[in-house]
XYZ file of C-alpha atoms in Angstrom:
297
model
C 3.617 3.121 -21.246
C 3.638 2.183 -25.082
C 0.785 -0.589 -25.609
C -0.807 -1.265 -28.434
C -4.774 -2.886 -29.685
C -5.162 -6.541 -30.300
C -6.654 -5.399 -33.452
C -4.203 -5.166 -36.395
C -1.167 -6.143 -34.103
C 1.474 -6.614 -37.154
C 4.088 -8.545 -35.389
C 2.747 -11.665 -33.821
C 6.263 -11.474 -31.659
C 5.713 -8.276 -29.624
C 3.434 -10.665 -26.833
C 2.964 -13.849 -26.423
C -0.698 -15.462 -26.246
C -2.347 -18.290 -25.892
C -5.567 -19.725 -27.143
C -7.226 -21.041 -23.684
C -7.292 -17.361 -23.015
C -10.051 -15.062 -23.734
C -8.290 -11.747 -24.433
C -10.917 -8.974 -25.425
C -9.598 -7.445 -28.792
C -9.917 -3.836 -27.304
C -7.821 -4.326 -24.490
C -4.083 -2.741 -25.050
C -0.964 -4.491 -24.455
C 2.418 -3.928 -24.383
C 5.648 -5.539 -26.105
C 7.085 -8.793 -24.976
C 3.471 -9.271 -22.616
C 3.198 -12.952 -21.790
C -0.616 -14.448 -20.933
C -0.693 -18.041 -19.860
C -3.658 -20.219 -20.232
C -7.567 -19.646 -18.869
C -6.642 -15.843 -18.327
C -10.084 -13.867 -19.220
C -8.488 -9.868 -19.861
C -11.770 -7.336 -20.280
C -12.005 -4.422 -23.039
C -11.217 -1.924 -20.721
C -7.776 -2.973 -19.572
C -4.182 -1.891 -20.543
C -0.845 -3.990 -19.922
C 2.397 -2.438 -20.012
C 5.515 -4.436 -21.464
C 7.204 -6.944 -20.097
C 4.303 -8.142 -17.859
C 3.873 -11.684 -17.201
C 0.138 -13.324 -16.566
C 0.805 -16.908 -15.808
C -2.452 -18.617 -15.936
C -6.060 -18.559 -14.764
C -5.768 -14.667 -13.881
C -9.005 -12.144 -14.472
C -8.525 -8.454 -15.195
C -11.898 -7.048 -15.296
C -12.889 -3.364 -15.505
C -11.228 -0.321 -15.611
C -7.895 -1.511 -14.812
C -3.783 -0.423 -15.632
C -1.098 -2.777 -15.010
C 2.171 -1.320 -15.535
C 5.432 -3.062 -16.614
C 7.399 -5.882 -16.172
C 4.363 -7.288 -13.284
C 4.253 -11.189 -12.718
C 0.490 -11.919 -11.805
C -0.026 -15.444 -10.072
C -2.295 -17.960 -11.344
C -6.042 -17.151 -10.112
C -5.568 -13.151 -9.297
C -8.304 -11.135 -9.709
C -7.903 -6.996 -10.432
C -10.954 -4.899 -11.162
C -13.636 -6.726 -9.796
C -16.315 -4.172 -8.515
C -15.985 -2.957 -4.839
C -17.512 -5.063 -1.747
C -19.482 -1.734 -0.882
C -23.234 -1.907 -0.576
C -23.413 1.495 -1.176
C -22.124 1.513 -4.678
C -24.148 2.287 -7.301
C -22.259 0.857 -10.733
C -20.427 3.652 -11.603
C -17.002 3.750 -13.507
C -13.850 3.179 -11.167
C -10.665 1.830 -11.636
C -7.458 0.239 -10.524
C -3.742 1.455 -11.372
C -0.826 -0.563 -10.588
C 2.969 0.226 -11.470
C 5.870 -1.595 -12.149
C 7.907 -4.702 -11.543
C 5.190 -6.125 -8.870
C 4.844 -9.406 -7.736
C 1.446 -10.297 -7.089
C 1.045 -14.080 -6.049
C -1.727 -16.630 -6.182
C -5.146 -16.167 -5.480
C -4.920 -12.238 -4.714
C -7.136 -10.028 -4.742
C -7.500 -5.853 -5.922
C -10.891 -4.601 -6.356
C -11.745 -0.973 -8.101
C -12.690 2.101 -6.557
C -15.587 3.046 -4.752
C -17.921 6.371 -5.754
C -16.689 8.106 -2.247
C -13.392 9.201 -3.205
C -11.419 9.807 -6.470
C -12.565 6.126 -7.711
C -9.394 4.554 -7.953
C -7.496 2.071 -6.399
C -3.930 1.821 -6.460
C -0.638 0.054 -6.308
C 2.399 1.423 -6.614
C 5.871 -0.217 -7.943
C 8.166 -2.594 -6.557
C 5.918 -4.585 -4.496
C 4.607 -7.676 -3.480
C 1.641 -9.638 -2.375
C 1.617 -12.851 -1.212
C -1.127 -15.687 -1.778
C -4.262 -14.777 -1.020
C -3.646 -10.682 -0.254
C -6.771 -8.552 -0.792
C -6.523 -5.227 -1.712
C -9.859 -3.751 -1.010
C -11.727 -1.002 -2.715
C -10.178 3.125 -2.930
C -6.646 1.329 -1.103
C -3.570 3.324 -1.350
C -0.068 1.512 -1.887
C 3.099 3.448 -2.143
C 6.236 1.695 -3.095
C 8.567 -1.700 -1.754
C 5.578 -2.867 -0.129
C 5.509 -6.800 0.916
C 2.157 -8.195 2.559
C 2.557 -11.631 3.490
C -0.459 -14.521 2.473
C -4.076 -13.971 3.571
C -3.564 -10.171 4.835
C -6.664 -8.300 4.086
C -6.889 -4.191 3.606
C -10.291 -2.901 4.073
C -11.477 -0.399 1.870
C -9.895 3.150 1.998
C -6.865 1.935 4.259
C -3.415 3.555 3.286
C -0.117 2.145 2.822
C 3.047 4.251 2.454
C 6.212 3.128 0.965
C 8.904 0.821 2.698
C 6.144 -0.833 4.787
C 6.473 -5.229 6.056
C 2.799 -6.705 6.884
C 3.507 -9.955 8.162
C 0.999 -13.025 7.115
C -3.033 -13.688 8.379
C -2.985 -9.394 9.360
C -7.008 -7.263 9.441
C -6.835 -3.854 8.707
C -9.666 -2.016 9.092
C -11.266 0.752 7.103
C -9.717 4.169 6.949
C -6.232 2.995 8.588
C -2.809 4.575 7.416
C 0.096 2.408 7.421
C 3.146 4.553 8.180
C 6.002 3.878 6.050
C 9.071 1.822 7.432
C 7.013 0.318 9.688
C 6.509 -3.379 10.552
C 3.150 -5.226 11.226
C 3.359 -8.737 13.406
C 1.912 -11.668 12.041
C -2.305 -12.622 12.865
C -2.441 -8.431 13.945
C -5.916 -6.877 14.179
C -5.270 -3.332 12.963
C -7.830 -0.687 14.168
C -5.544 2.146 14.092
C -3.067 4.001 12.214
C 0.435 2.530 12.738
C 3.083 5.333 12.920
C 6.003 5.520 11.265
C 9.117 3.524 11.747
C 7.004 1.750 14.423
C 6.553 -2.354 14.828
C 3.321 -3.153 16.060
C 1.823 -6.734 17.276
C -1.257 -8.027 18.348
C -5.079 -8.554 18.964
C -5.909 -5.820 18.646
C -2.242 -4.418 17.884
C -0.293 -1.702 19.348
C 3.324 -0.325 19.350
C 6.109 -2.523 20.589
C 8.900 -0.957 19.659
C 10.890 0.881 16.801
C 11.361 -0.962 13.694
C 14.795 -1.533 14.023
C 15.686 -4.246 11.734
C 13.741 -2.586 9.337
C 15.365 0.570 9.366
C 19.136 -0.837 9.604
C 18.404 -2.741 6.106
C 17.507 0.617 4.427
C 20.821 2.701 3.831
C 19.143 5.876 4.088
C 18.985 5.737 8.049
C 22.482 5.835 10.107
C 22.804 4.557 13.335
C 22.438 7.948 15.068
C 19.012 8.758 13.363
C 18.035 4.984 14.726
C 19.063 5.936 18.063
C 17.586 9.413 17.907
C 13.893 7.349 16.516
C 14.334 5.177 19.538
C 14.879 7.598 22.256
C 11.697 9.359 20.723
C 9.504 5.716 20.730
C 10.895 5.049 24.585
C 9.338 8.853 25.256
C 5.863 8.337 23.867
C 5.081 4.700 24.537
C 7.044 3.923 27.435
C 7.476 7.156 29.384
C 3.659 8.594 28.565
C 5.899 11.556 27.402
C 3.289 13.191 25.163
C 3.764 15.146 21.752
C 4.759 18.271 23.009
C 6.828 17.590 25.891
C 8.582 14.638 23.728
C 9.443 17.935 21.100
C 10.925 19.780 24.327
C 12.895 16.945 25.507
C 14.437 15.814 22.342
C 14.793 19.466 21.267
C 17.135 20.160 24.565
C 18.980 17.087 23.641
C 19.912 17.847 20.054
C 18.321 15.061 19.060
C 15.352 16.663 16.937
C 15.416 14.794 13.516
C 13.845 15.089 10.353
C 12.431 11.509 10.915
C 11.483 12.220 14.891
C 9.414 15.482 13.666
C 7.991 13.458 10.875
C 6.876 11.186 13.460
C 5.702 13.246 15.647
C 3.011 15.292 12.750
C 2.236 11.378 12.002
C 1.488 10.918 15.962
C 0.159 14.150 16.155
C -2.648 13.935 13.352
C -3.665 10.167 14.340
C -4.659 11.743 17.904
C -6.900 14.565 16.030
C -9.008 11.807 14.224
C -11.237 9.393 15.561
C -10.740 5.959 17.377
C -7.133 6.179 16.483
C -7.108 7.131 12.576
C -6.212 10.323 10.949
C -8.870 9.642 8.207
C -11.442 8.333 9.666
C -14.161 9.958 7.554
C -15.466 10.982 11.522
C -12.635 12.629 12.321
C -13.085 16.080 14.308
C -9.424 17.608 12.761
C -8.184 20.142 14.172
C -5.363 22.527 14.344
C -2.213 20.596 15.173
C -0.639 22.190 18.314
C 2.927 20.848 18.011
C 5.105 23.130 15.376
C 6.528 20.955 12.745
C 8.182 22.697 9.833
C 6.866 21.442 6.581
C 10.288 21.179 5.549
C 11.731 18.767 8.187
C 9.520 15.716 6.861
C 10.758 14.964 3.436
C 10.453 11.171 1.975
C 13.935 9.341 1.712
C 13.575 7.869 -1.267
C-alpha cells in the first residue's frame, strides 16, 4: 500500500482534503484519498488509495485502512477496547480493501489478551450502526446488517450473511457460508453452511440460498451438505455415526468433512464455542484428513 506523509506532499492532487477536517500531519495517505468535512484522522493512522471518508468520521489510534474503503459519516475505528481489564497498551486495527462501512459504525482496537489487533478483511460491508468489538476477526464478503453487535474476540469467516438487530457473544466463531436470522442471540458457534434463527439461536437448516448464489458449490455438494444437516440436527445422528453413514453412501465431501471438524471442535469447547478461552480441548475422535477441508475461494 503506497501512502505517503502530509508533510511535504508535492502534488496537492494526489487526495483531496478539506479544511473542516483535522487531519494530523503524521498520518499517511494514499493517492486519490478523499476526506469530507468534520473528519478528525490521528498521527498514527495510514489510508490506502482510493479510500473515501465522507464526513464526520474518527480514525483514532493505531489503525490501517486499506484501499478503495467508503467510510460513512460518523464511523469510528480505533477507539480503545470496552475491556476493563485493559491497561493502555498499544493495539491496533487493520482493515483491507474495497469495504463499505456505513453510518454510525463502530471498530474498536485490540485488547492486551491476544495478538492486539483487530481486523477486517476485504470486500465487506457493515451496515448503520455495526460494532465491531475489540481482538474481532473478519474474513472476506462479509455483510452485517444495521445495529448487529460482535463482542470482543468473536470470529467471522469469509462468505458469512448476519441479518439486522443480531448479539454475538464473546469468543463465538461464525462459520463461513453461513446465514444468521434477523434479532438472533448468538451464544454459540454457528457451523458452517448452516442458517441459524432465534432467541437464543440454533440451526434451522442448511444455507441453501446462500450456497446456490456462490458458483463454487454444485447442486450435488448442496444435496450431499443437506443430507449431512438432516443427520445431525434432525436425526440426533452424531459425528461419528453421521461419517459412517455418509461414508457408505458416497456422499463424503470435502465440505461435509469440513463440517463435521467445525461440529466436531465446537463440541470439545465450552457452552458451545470452540474458543472459549474455558475450553477443555481435546483430541478430536472423528478422522478428518487435513486435506479434505480446503477454502473455496
Amino acid at each position: 500500500m503506497a501512502v505517503y506523509r502530509l508533510e511535504g506532499l508535492g502534488n496537492p492532487n494526489l487526495t483531496k482534503l478539506t479544511s473542516l477536517s483535522r487531519i494530523d500531519p503524521r498520518a499517511e495517505l494514499g493517492f486519490h484519498v478523499e476526506i469530507g468535512p468534520f473528519c478528525t484522522i490521528g498521527p498514527d493512522v495510514r489510508i490506502g488509495q482510493g479510500t473515501r471518508l465522507i464526513s464526520h468520521v474518527c480514525i483514532m489510534g493505531d489503525v490501517t485502512l486499506g484501499e478503495f474503503n467508503t467510510i460513512g459519516p460518523f464511523v469510528t475505528l480505533g477507539d480503545a477496547p470496552q475491556d476493563l481489564s485493559y491497561k493502555g497498551t498499544p493495539t491496533r486495527v487493520e482493515i483491507g480493501d474495497y469495504n463499505v462501512l456505513r453510518q454510525c459504525v463502530t471498530v474498536h482496537r485490540g485488547s492486551e489478551k491476544e495478538d492486539g489487533t483487530t481486523r477486517i478483511g476485504s470486500r465487506n460491508v457493515l451496515m448503520a450502526g455495526a460494532h465491531v468489538a475489540h481482538d474481532c476477526q473478519l474474513g472476506d464478503r462479509i455483510t452485517i446488517a444495521e445495529r448487529t453487535v460482535l463482542g470482543g474476540h468473536v470470529h467471522v469467516e469469509s462468505d458469512v450473511e448476519i441479518a439486522n438487530g443480531v448479539a454475538v457473544v464473546h469468543e463465538v466463531t461464525v462459520g463461513g457460508f453461513s446465514f444468521v436470522g434477523s434479532q438472533s442471540k448468538v451464544t454459540q458457534d454457528v457451523p458452517r453452511y448452516m442458517r441459524i434463527d432465534g432467541y437464543p439461536s440454533r440451526v434451522r437448516s442448511l444455507n441453501t440460498l446462500g450456497l446456490r448464489r456462490n458458483d463454487f458449490f454444485c447442486e450435488e455438494t448442496i444435496q450431499t451438505l443437506r443430507e449431512a444437516h438432516r443427520l445431525l440436527y434432525r436425526a440426533k445422528k452424531g459425528l461419528q455415526q453421521t461419517v459412517e453413514i455418509l461414508r457408505a453412501r458416497g456422499q463424503l465431501s470435502a465440505e461435509v468433512l469440513h463440517l463435521i471438524a467445525f461440529v466436531e471442535a465446537q463440541q470439545a469447547g465450552k457452552n458451545g464455542r470452540a474458543r472459549d478461552r474455558g475450553a477443555n480441548f481435546r483430541k478430536a475422535r472423528v478422522a478428518v484428513p487435513c486435506e479434505a477441508t480446503p477454502d473455496p475461494h
